[in-house]
């Protein structure tokens, strides 16, 4: 049957004439995946493409730029807190006479739990809850950690605040991408500037606080009253996280991800979010609930655009299905495609090797560089806390230039 002659087929306004032909072009242009046809639920993919087309039509606007800022807080926290434990390591070890690596171990356990828990959980209970919770967890437990009476207590609190830190990148990146038009998804890499700010901020704040309120590294004993710098520093950084959470929760209104809502069968809410974002940006859009509900159903224009003749009549909207769709991304076909040709295999192997080396070297350096400077400074007769942070702070202040 000639689809162009079917007046009952749904139409989608992409800014020109809302014809079926234009629908196919819009949907094709909006595709932002490289997955082979049939590798994911075709109904879900068709509906996702329709939402992509809607976001593309809205374009880059005020909502996305505000989102760039508040999601940037997550990048800032992600780099700040691994640096924090490195900055407080030397005075903490001196005060409690403890083994410093265990503090980093506790932190990394928390980061792992957070990355897995929040990343998977956001597909079950939604992006919005995760987004509005992670920084609050970090701020509360970091501030409470300042009162730690022992190294064990501090390590427990470090693990707890790291659960919040670990959820920032997987949740924030998903939210940011799902509201970005395809033409501006390169901005995800630009968010890395917040990551650099996190490290710079932590170093500059620690410089005067820990330097002036810590025991000398050559001291044989270190009482709590003489070593309050790391506690003040945790209060300052924890308080900052509370302020950033306040901005996220009370100042900026985050809409739930339309793709999450669609995946859970809440089509009307997904369409309402798209219209709300369009209104926020001073635009209007003609997407309807009926179009989203029918996308991907056998005979629908989205299926025709995808070359699908027959398909499921409805989308599985259960939490189990949401998790299945998430883990389908990691099947063997996707991995094998990265090694499909000799050039691709070399490129993929190099990228994996580079990330593995960075993943090993970067945390180790930032975890123990201040401890190394403090202890080696003492060996050379210049083990003052000020000297340690003078070297460390000067190094990271180069980021400003």
Coordinates of C-alpha atoms in Angstrom, one line a residue:
X1 CA 0.0 0.0 0.0
X2 CA 1.2 3.5 -0.8
X3 CA 1.9 5.1 2.5
X4 CA 1.8 8.6 1.0
X5 CA -1.9 8.2 0.2
X6 CA -2.9 7.1 3.7
X7 CA -4.5 10.2 5.2
X8 CA -5.0 8.3 8.5
X9 CA -1.3 7.9 9.2
X10 CA 0.1 10.0 12.1
X11 CA 1.9 13.2 11.2
X12 CA 4.7 14.9 13.1
X13 CA 5.5 18.6 12.7
X14 CA 9.2 19.2 12.3
X15 CA 9.0 22.8 11.4
X16 CA 8.0 22.5 7.8
X17 CA 4.9 20.6 6.5
X18 CA 3.8 17.7 8.7
X19 CA 3.9 15.1 6.1
X20 CA 4.8 11.4 6.4
X21 CA 7.8 11.9 4.2
X22 CA 9.1 14.6 6.4
X23 CA 8.4 12.3 9.4
X24 CA 10.8 9.8 7.9
X25 CA 13.5 12.4 7.3
X26 CA 13.2 13.8 10.8
X27 CA 13.3 10.4 12.4
X28 CA 16.3 9.4 10.3
X29 CA 18.2 12.6 11.2
X30 CA 17.4 12.2 14.8
X31 CA 18.9 8.8 15.2
X32 CA 21.9 9.1 17.5
X33 CA 22.8 5.4 17.9
X34 CA 25.1 3.2 16.0
X35 CA 23.3 -0.1 17.0
X36 CA 22.5 -2.5 14.2
X37 CA 18.8 -2.9 13.4
X38 CA 17.1 -5.4 15.7
X39 CA 19.8 -5.2 18.4
X40 CA 17.4 -3.5 20.8
X41 CA 13.6 -3.5 21.2
X42 CA 12.3 -2.1 17.9
X43 CA 9.3 -0.6 19.6
X44 CA 11.4 1.2 22.2
X45 CA 13.8 2.3 19.5
X46 CA 11.1 3.8 17.3
X47 CA 9.6 5.7 20.2
X48 CA 13.1 6.9 21.3
X49 CA 13.7 8.2 17.8
X50 CA 10.4 10.1 17.8
X51 CA 11.5 11.8 21.1
X52 CA 14.9 12.5 19.6
X53 CA 13.2 14.2 16.7
X54 CA 11.2 16.3 19.1
X55 CA 14.2 17.4 21.1
X56 CA 16.1 18.2 17.9
X57 CA 13.2 20.3 16.7
X58 CA 13.2 22.3 20.0
X59 CA 17.0 22.8 19.6
X60 CA 19.6 24.0 22.0
X61 CA 18.1 26.6 24.3
X62 CA 17.9 28.0 27.8
X63 CA 16.9 24.7 29.5
X64 CA 19.8 22.8 28.0
X65 CA 22.3 25.6 29.0
X66 CA 21.0 25.6 32.6
X67 CA 21.2 21.8 32.6
X68 CA 24.8 22.1 31.5
X69 CA 25.6 24.0 34.7
X70 CA 23.7 21.8 37.2
X71 CA 25.0 18.6 35.6
X72 CA 28.4 20.2 35.7
X73 CA 28.2 20.1 39.5
X74 CA 28.3 16.3 39.3
X75 CA 31.5 16.4 37.2
X76 CA 33.0 18.8 39.7
X77 CA 32.1 16.4 42.6
X78 CA 33.4 13.4 40.8
X79 CA 36.9 14.7 40.6
X80 CA 36.8 16.8 43.8
X81 CA 36.2 14.0 46.3
X82 CA 38.9 11.5 45.2
X83 CA 41.2 14.5 45.6
X84 CA 39.9 15.3 49.0
X85 CA 40.9 12.0 50.5
X86 CA 44.4 12.5 49.1
X87 CA 44.6 16.0 50.5
X88 CA 43.6 14.9 54.0
X89 CA 45.6 11.6 54.0
X90 CA 48.8 12.9 55.6
X91 CA 47.3 14.7 58.6
X92 CA 44.8 11.9 59.1
X93 CA 47.5 9.2 59.1
X94 CA 49.6 11.3 61.5
X95 CA 46.7 11.9 63.9
X96 CA 45.3 8.4 64.0
X97 CA 48.6 6.5 63.4
X98 CA 46.7 4.5 60.8
X99 CA 47.4 2.8 57.4
X100 CA 46.5 5.4 54.8
X101 CA 45.7 3.1 51.9
X102 CA 42.6 1.7 53.8
X103 CA 41.0 5.2 53.6
X104 CA 41.4 5.1 49.8
X105 CA 40.1 1.5 49.7
X106 CA 37.0 2.5 51.6
X107 CA 36.4 5.4 49.2
X108 CA 36.8 3.2 46.1
X109 CA 34.4 0.6 47.5
X110 CA 31.8 3.4 47.9
X111 CA 32.5 4.7 44.4
X112 CA 32.0 1.2 42.9
X113 CA 28.7 0.7 44.8
X114 CA 27.5 4.2 43.8
X115 CA 28.3 3.8 40.1
X116 CA 26.6 0.4 39.9
X117 CA 23.7 1.3 42.2
X118 CA 22.7 4.7 40.8
X119 CA 23.4 3.8 37.2
X120 CA 21.1 0.8 37.3
X121 CA 18.7 2.3 39.7
X122 CA 18.0 5.3 37.6
X123 CA 16.4 3.0 35.1
X124 CA 14.1 1.7 37.8
X125 CA 13.0 4.7 39.9
X126 CA 13.9 7.4 37.4
X127 CA 16.7 9.9 36.7
X128 CA 15.2 12.8 38.7
X129 CA 15.4 11.0 42.1
X130 CA 19.0 10.0 41.6
X131 CA 19.9 13.4 40.3
X132 CA 18.4 15.2 43.3
X133 CA 19.9 12.8 45.9
X134 CA 23.5 12.1 45.1
X135 CA 25.0 15.5 46.1
X136 CA 22.9 15.6 49.3
X137 CA 24.4 12.2 50.3
X138 CA 27.9 13.5 49.6
X139 CA 27.3 16.8 51.6
X140 CA 25.7 15.2 54.6
X141 CA 28.2 12.3 55.2
X142 CA 31.3 14.5 54.4
X143 CA 30.2 17.1 56.9
X144 CA 29.5 14.5 59.6
X145 CA 32.9 12.8 58.8
X146 CA 34.6 15.9 60.1
X147 CA 33.6 14.8 63.6
X148 CA 35.1 11.3 63.2
X149 CA 36.6 10.1 66.5
X150 CA 38.7 7.3 64.8
X151 CA 40.2 6.3 61.5
X152 CA 37.6 3.5 61.2
X153 CA 34.8 6.0 61.5
X154 CA 36.3 8.3 58.9
X155 CA 36.7 5.4 56.5
X156 CA 33.1 4.4 56.9
X157 CA 32.0 7.9 56.2
X158 CA 34.3 8.1 53.2
X159 CA 32.7 5.0 51.8
X160 CA 29.2 6.5 52.4
X161 CA 29.9 9.9 50.8
X162 CA 31.5 8.0 47.9
X163 CA 28.3 6.2 47.2
X164 CA 26.8 9.6 46.4
X165 CA 29.9 10.6 44.4
X166 CA 29.9 7.4 42.3
X167 CA 26.4 8.1 41.1
X168 CA 27.1 11.5 39.5
X169 CA 28.6 10.6 36.2
X170 CA 26.3 7.8 35.1
X171 CA 23.1 9.7 36.1
X172 CA 24.1 13.2 35.1
X173 CA 25.5 12.2 31.7
X174 CA 22.3 10.3 30.9
X175 CA 20.1 13.3 31.9
X176 CA 22.2 15.7 29.9
X177 CA 22.3 13.6 26.8
X178 CA 18.6 12.8 26.9
X179 CA 17.7 16.5 26.7
X180 CA 20.3 17.5 24.2
X181 CA 19.6 17.8 20.5
X182 CA 21.7 15.5 18.4
X183 CA 23.5 18.5 16.9
X184 CA 24.9 19.5 20.3
X185 CA 25.8 16.2 21.9
X186 CA 29.5 17.1 21.7
X187 CA 28.8 19.3 24.7
X188 CA 29.0 16.2 26.8
X189 CA 32.8 16.3 26.4
X190 CA 32.8 20.0 27.2
X191 CA 31.4 19.1 30.7
X192 CA 34.9 17.9 31.5
X193 CA 35.8 21.5 32.3
X194 CA 33.8 21.1 35.5
X195 CA 36.0 18.1 36.3
X196 CA 39.1 20.3 36.1
X197 CA 37.4 22.9 38.3
X198 CA 36.7 20.3 41.0
X199 CA 40.4 19.4 41.3
X200 CA 41.5 23.1 41.2
X201 CA 38.9 24.1 43.8
X202 CA 39.8 21.3 46.2
X203 CA 43.5 22.1 46.0
X204 CA 43.1 25.9 46.5
X205 CA 40.8 25.5 49.5
X206 CA 43.0 22.9 51.1
X207 CA 46.1 25.0 50.7
X208 CA 45.4 27.6 53.4
X209 CA 43.2 25.5 55.7
X210 CA 45.2 22.3 56.0
X211 CA 48.5 24.2 55.9
X212 CA 47.7 26.4 58.8
X213 CA 45.8 24.0 61.0
X214 CA 47.8 20.8 60.9
X215 CA 50.5 19.2 62.9
X216 CA 54.0 19.5 61.6
X217 CA 55.0 16.3 59.9
X218 CA 58.1 16.0 62.1
X219 CA 56.1 16.1 65.3
X220 CA 56.2 12.9 67.3
X221 CA 52.6 13.3 68.6
X222 CA 49.6 14.9 66.9
X223 CA 46.6 15.8 69.1
X224 CA 43.2 16.5 67.6
X225 CA 43.2 20.1 68.7
X226 CA 46.4 20.7 66.8
X227 CA 45.2 19.0 63.7
X228 CA 41.8 20.4 62.9
X229 CA 42.7 21.4 59.3
X230 CA 41.4 18.3 57.6
X231 CA 38.2 18.5 59.6
X232 CA 37.6 22.1 58.6
X233 CA 38.3 21.2 55.0
X234 CA 35.7 18.4 55.1
X235 CA 33.2 20.8 56.5
X236 CA 34.0 23.3 53.8
X237 CA 33.7 20.8 51.0
X238 CA 30.7 19.1 52.5
X239 CA 29.0 22.5 52.9
X240 CA 29.7 23.3 49.2
X241 CA 28.0 20.1 48.2
X242 CA 24.9 21.0 50.2
X243 CA 24.8 24.4 48.5
X244 CA 25.1 22.8 45.1
X245 CA 22.3 20.3 46.0
X246 CA 20.2 23.3 47.1
X247 CA 20.6 24.9 43.7
X248 CA 19.7 21.6 42.0
X249 CA 16.7 21.0 44.1
X250 CA 15.2 24.4 44.8
X251 CA 16.5 26.8 42.2
X252 CA 16.5 24.7 39.0
X253 CA 13.5 22.6 38.1
X254 CA 14.6 19.3 36.5
X255 CA 12.1 17.5 34.4
X256 CA 12.1 13.7 34.4
X257 CA 13.7 12.2 31.4
X258 CA 11.1 11.7 28.6
X259 CA 12.9 8.5 27.5
X260 CA 12.6 7.1 31.0
X261 CA 8.9 8.0 31.2
X262 CA 8.4 6.5 27.7
X263 CA 10.2 3.3 28.7
X264 CA 7.8 2.9 31.7
X265 CA 4.7 3.5 29.6
X266 CA 4.0 7.0 30.9
X267 CA 3.6 8.4 27.4
X268 CA 1.4 11.4 28.4
X269 CA 4.0 12.5 31.0
X270 CA 6.8 12.1 28.5
X271 CA 5.0 14.3 26.0
X272 CA 4.2 16.8 28.7
X273 CA 7.9 17.1 29.5
X274 CA 8.8 17.7 25.9
X275 CA 6.3 20.5 25.7
X276 CA 7.5 21.9 29.0
X277 CA 11.1 22.0 27.7
X278 CA 9.9 23.6 24.5
X279 CA 8.0 26.3 26.5
X280 CA 11.0 26.9 28.7
X281 CA 13.0 27.6 25.6
X282 CA 10.3 29.8 24.1
X283 CA 9.3 27.3 21.5
X284 CA 6.3 25.2 20.6
X285 CA 6.0 21.7 19.3
X286 CA 3.2 19.5 17.9
X287 CA 4.1 16.1 19.4
X288 CA 1.1 14.3 20.7
X289 CA 0.6 11.4 23.1
X290 CA -1.1 9.4 20.4
X291 CA 1.9 9.7 18.1
X292 CA 4.2 8.5 20.9
X293 CA 1.9 5.6 21.8
X294 CA 1.6 4.4 18.2
X295 CA 5.3 4.8 17.3
X296 CA 6.8 1.3 16.6
X297 CA 3.4 -0.5 16.3
X298 CA 3.1 -2.6 13.2
X299 CA 2.2 -0.4 10.2
X300 CA 3.1 2.8 11.9
X301 CA 5.2 5.5 10.1
X302 CA 8.1 5.0 12.5
X303 CA 8.2 1.3 11.6
X304 CA 8.0 2.1 7.9
X305 CA 10.9 4.5 8.3
X306 CA 12.9 1.8 10.0
X307 CA 12.0 -0.8 7.4
X308 CA 10.0 -3.0 9.9
X309 CA 6.9 -4.7 8.4
X310 CA 5.8 -6.6 11.5
X311 CA 6.5 -5.9 15.1
X312 CA 5.2 -6.1 18.7
X313 CA 2.0 -4.2 19.3
X314 CA 3.1 -2.6 22.5
X315 CA 6.1 -1.7 24.6
X316 CA 7.1 -3.7 27.6
X317 CA 7.1 -1.1 30.3
X318 CA 8.1 -3.1 33.4
X319 CA 11.2 -2.4 35.5
X320 CA 12.6 -5.8 34.4
X321 CA 12.3 -4.7 30.7
X322 CA 14.0 -1.4 31.5
X323 CA 16.9 -3.3 33.0
X324 CA 17.0 -5.7 30.1
X325 CA 17.2 -2.9 27.6
X326 CA 20.1 -1.4 29.6
X327 CA 22.1 -4.6 29.7
X328 CA 21.4 -5.4 26.0
X329 CA 24.0 -2.7 25.2
X330 CA 26.7 -5.0 26.5
X331 CA 26.0 -8.1 24.4
X332 CA 28.7 -9.8 22.4
X333 CA 27.6 -8.4 19.0
X334 CA 28.4 -4.8 20.2
X335 CA 31.8 -5.8 21.5
X336 CA 32.7 -7.8 18.3
X337 CA 31.8 -4.8 16.1
X338 CA 34.6 -2.9 17.8
X339 CA 37.1 -5.4 16.4
X340 CA 35.4 -5.9 13.0
X341 CA 38.4 -4.6 11.0
X342 CA 42.1 -4.4 11.6
X343 CA 41.9 -0.6 11.9
X344 CA 39.0 -0.8 14.3
X345 CA 40.8 -3.5 16.4
X346 CA 44.0 -1.5 16.7
X347 CA 42.0 1.7 17.5
X348 CA 39.9 -0.1 20.1
X349 CA 42.9 -1.8 21.7
X350 CA 44.8 1.5 22.0
X351 CA 41.8 3.3 23.6
X352 CA 41.4 0.5 26.1
X353 CA 45.1 0.5 26.9
X354 CA 45.2 4.2 27.3
X355 CA 42.2 4.3 29.6
X356 CA 43.6 1.4 31.7
X357 CA 46.9 3.2 32.2
X358 CA 45.1 6.5 33.1
X359 CA 42.7 4.6 35.4
X360 CA 45.7 3.2 37.3
X361 CA 48.0 6.2 37.3
X362 CA 45.6 9.1 37.9
X363 CA 44.0 7.8 41.1
X364 CA 47.4 6.6 42.5
X365 CA 49.0 9.9 41.8
X366 CA 46.2 12.0 43.4
X367 CA 45.8 9.6 46.3
X368 CA 49.3 9.7 47.5
X369 CA 51.1 12.7 46.1
X370 CA 50.4 14.9 49.1
X371 CA 51.4 12.1 51.5
X372 CA 54.6 11.7 49.4
X373 CA 55.4 15.4 49.5
X374 CA 54.8 15.5 53.3
X375 CA 56.9 12.5 54.1
X376 CA 59.7 13.2 51.7
X377 CA 59.7 16.8 52.7
X378 CA 60.3 15.6 56.3
X379 CA 63.2 13.5 55.1
X380 CA 64.8 16.6 53.6
X381 CA 64.2 18.6 56.8
X382 CA 61.3 20.7 55.3
X383 CA 58.2 18.7 56.2
X384 CA 55.9 21.6 57.0
X385 CA 52.3 21.3 55.9
X386 CA 52.7 24.7 54.2
X387 CA 55.6 23.4 52.1
X388 CA 53.6 20.4 51.1
X389 CA 50.6 22.4 49.9
X390 CA 52.8 25.1 48.4
X391 CA 54.2 22.5 46.0
X392 CA 50.8 20.8 45.4
X393 CA 48.8 24.0 45.1
X394 CA 51.3 25.6 42.7
X395 CA 51.1 22.5 40.5
X396 CA 47.3 22.7 40.2
X397 CA 47.1 26.5 39.9
X398 CA 48.6 26.0 36.5
X399 CA 45.2 24.9 35.4
X400 CA 44.2 28.6 35.5
X401 CA 46.7 29.6 32.8

